Short mmCIF file of C-alpha atoms in Angstrom, two decimals:
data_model
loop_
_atom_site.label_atom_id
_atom_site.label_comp_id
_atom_site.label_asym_id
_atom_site.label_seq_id
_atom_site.Cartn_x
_atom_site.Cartn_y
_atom_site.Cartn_z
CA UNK A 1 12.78 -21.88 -6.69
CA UNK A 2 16.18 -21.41 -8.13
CA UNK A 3 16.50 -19.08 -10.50
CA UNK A 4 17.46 -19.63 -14.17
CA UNK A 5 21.29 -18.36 -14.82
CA UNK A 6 22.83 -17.44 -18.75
CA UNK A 7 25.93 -17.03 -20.23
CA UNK A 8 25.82 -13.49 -21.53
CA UNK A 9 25.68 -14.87 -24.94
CA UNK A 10 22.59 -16.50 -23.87
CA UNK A 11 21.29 -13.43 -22.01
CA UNK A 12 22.17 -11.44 -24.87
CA UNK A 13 20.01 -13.73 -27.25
CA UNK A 14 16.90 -13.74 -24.79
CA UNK A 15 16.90 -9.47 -24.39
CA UNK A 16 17.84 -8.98 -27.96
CA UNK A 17 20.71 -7.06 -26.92
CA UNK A 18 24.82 -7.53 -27.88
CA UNK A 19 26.76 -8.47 -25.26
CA UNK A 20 28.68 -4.95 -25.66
CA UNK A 21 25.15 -3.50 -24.17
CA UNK A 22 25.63 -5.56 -20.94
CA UNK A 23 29.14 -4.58 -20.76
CA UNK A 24 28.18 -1.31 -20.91
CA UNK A 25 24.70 -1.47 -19.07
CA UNK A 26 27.00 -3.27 -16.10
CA UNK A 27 29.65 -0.33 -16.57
CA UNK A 28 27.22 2.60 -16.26
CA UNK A 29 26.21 1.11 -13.06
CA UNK A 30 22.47 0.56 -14.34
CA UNK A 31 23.05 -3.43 -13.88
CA UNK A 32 24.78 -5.19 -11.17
CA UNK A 33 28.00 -7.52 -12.14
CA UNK A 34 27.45 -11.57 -13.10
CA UNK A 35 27.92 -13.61 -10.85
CA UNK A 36 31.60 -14.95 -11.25
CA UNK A 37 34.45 -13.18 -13.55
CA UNK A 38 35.68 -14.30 -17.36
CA UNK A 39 34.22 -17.28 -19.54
CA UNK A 40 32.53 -18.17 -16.02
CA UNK A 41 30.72 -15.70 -15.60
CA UNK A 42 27.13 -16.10 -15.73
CA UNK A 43 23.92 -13.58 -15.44
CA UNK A 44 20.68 -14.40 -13.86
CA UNK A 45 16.96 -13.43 -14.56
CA UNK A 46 17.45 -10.18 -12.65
CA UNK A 47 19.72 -9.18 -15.22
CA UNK A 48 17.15 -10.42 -18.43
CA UNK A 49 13.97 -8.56 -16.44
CA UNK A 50 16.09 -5.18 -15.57
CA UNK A 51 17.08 -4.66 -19.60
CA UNK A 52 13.88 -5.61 -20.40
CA UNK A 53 12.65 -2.51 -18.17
CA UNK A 54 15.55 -0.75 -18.96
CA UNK A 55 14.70 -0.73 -22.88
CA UNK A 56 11.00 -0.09 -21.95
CA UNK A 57 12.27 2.97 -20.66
CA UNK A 58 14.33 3.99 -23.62
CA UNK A 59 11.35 3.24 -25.90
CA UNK A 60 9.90 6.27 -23.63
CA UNK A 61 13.24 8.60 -24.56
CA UNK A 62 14.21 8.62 -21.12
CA UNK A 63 18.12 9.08 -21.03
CA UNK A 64 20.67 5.99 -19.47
CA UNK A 65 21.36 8.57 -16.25
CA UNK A 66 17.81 8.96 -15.58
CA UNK A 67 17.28 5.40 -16.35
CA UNK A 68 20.04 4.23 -14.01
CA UNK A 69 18.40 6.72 -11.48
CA UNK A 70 14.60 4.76 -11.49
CA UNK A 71 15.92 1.37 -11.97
CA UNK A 72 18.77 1.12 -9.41
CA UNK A 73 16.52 0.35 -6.85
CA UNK A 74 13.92 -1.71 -7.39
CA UNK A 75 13.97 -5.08 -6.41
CA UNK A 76 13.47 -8.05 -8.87
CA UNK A 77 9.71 -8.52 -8.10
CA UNK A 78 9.16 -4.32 -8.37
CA UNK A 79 10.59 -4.80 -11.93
CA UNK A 80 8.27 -7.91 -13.04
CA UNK A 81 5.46 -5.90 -11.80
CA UNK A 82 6.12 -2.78 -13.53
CA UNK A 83 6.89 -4.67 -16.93
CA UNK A 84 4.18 -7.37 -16.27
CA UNK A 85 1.34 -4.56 -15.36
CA UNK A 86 3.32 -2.23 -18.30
CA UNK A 87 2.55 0.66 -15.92
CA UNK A 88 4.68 2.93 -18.04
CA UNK A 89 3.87 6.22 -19.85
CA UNK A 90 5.96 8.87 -20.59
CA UNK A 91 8.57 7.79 -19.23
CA UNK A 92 7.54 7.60 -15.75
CA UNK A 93 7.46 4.16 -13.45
CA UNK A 94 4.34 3.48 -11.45
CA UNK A 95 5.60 0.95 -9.21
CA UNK A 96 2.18 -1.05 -8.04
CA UNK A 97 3.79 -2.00 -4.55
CA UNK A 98 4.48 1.85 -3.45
CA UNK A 99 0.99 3.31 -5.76
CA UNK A 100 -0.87 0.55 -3.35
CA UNK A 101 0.42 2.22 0.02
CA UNK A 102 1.09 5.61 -2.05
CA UNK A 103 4.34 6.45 -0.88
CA UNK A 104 5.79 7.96 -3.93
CA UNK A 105 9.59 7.92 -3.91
CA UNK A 106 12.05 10.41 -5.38
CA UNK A 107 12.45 7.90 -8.30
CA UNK A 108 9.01 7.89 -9.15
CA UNK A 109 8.08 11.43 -8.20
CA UNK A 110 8.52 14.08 -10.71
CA UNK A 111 7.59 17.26 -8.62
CA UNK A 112 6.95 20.28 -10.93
CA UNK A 113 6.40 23.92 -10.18
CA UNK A 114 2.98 24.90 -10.85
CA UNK A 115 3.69 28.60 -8.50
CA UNK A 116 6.63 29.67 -6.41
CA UNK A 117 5.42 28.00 -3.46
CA UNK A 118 3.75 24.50 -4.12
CA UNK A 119 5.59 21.34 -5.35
CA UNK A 120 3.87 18.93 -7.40
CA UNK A 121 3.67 14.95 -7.65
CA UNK A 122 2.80 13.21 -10.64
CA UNK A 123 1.24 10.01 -10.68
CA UNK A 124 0.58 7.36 -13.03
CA UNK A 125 -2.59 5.39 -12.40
CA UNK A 126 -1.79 3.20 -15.73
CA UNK A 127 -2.52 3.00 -19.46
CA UNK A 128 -1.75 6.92 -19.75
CA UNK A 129 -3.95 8.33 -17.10
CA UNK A 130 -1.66 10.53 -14.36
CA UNK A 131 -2.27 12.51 -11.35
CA UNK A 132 -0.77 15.69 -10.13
CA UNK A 133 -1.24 16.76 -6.50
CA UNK A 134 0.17 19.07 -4.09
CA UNK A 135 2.94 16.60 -2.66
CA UNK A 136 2.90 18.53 0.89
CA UNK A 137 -1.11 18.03 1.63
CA UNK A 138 -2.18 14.97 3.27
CA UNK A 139 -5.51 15.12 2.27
CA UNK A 140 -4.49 14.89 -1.25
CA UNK A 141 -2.04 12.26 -0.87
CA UNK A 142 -5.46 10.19 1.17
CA UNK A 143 -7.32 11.24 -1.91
CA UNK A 144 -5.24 10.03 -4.66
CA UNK A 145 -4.60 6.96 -2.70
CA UNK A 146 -7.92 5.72 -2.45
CA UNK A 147 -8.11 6.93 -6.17
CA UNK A 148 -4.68 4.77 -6.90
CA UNK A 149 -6.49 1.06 -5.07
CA UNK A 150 -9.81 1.77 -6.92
CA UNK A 151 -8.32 2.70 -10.64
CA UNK A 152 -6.25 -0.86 -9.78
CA UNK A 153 -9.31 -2.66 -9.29
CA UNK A 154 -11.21 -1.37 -12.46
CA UNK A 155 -8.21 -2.63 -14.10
CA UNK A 156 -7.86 -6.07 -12.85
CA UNK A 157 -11.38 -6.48 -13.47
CA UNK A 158 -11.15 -4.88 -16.75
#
């Protein structure tokens, strides 16, 4: 299925941004360049879904770097997920395809100190419920999975 491609006056219109946003968006490195250079340059529905997520996440106060940081890499179907599931809270992503196999990335993971000598992970489950578990123990990370594919269920079903 091809996908749908936009002028960036167009694209503009459809996120409800100005085209100086995704100028600057492009600039900062947090989207990737149209296709093409000048009057011909067009923008696809990677670039609509990514400043969709992208203003998701500044609804959540996150800053642009930090931003930049979680969106970067995530592919196009990671980003529908996140903003179709709206698996955001506080500012953290919950991307369903890594909470499913629970291999938390460094974009995702926010580890926290809770002593000197044991790291953290948060989690987001979804709507506002989050884990935090030692990120080192396996058991845990078992635990929290099987947690993860049964608070998904209760949801779908929901």
């Amino acid at each position: 299925m091809k996908e749908n491609q936009y002028r960036i006056g167009e694209l503009a219109e459809k996120a409800n941004v100005t085209r100086r946003t995704i100028h600057y968006y492009i600039g900062r490195g947090i989207l990737p360049p149209a296709d093409g250079a000048g009057a011909g340059a067009t923008y696809s529905d990677e670039h609509l879904y990514r400043i969709m997520l992208v203003k998701k996440l500044q609804e959540a106060y996150l800053p642009l770097d930090e931003i930049k940081k979680r969106v970067v890499g995530l592919s196009l179907e990671e980003i529908k997920k996140i903003i179709d599931n709206n698996y955001l809270s506080d500012g953290y992503i919950n991307n369903e395809a890594n909470s499913t196999k629970m291999q938390v990335s460094d974009a995702e993971a926010e580890p926290w100190q809770y002593n000197s000598s044991i790291a953290y992970e948060r989690v987001l489950i979804g709507l506002g419920v989050e884990i935090h578990f030692p990120g080192e123990d396996r058991k845990a990370r078992k635990l929290v999975e099987s947690l993860c594919k049964y608070a998904e269920k209760i949801m779908k079903e929901g």
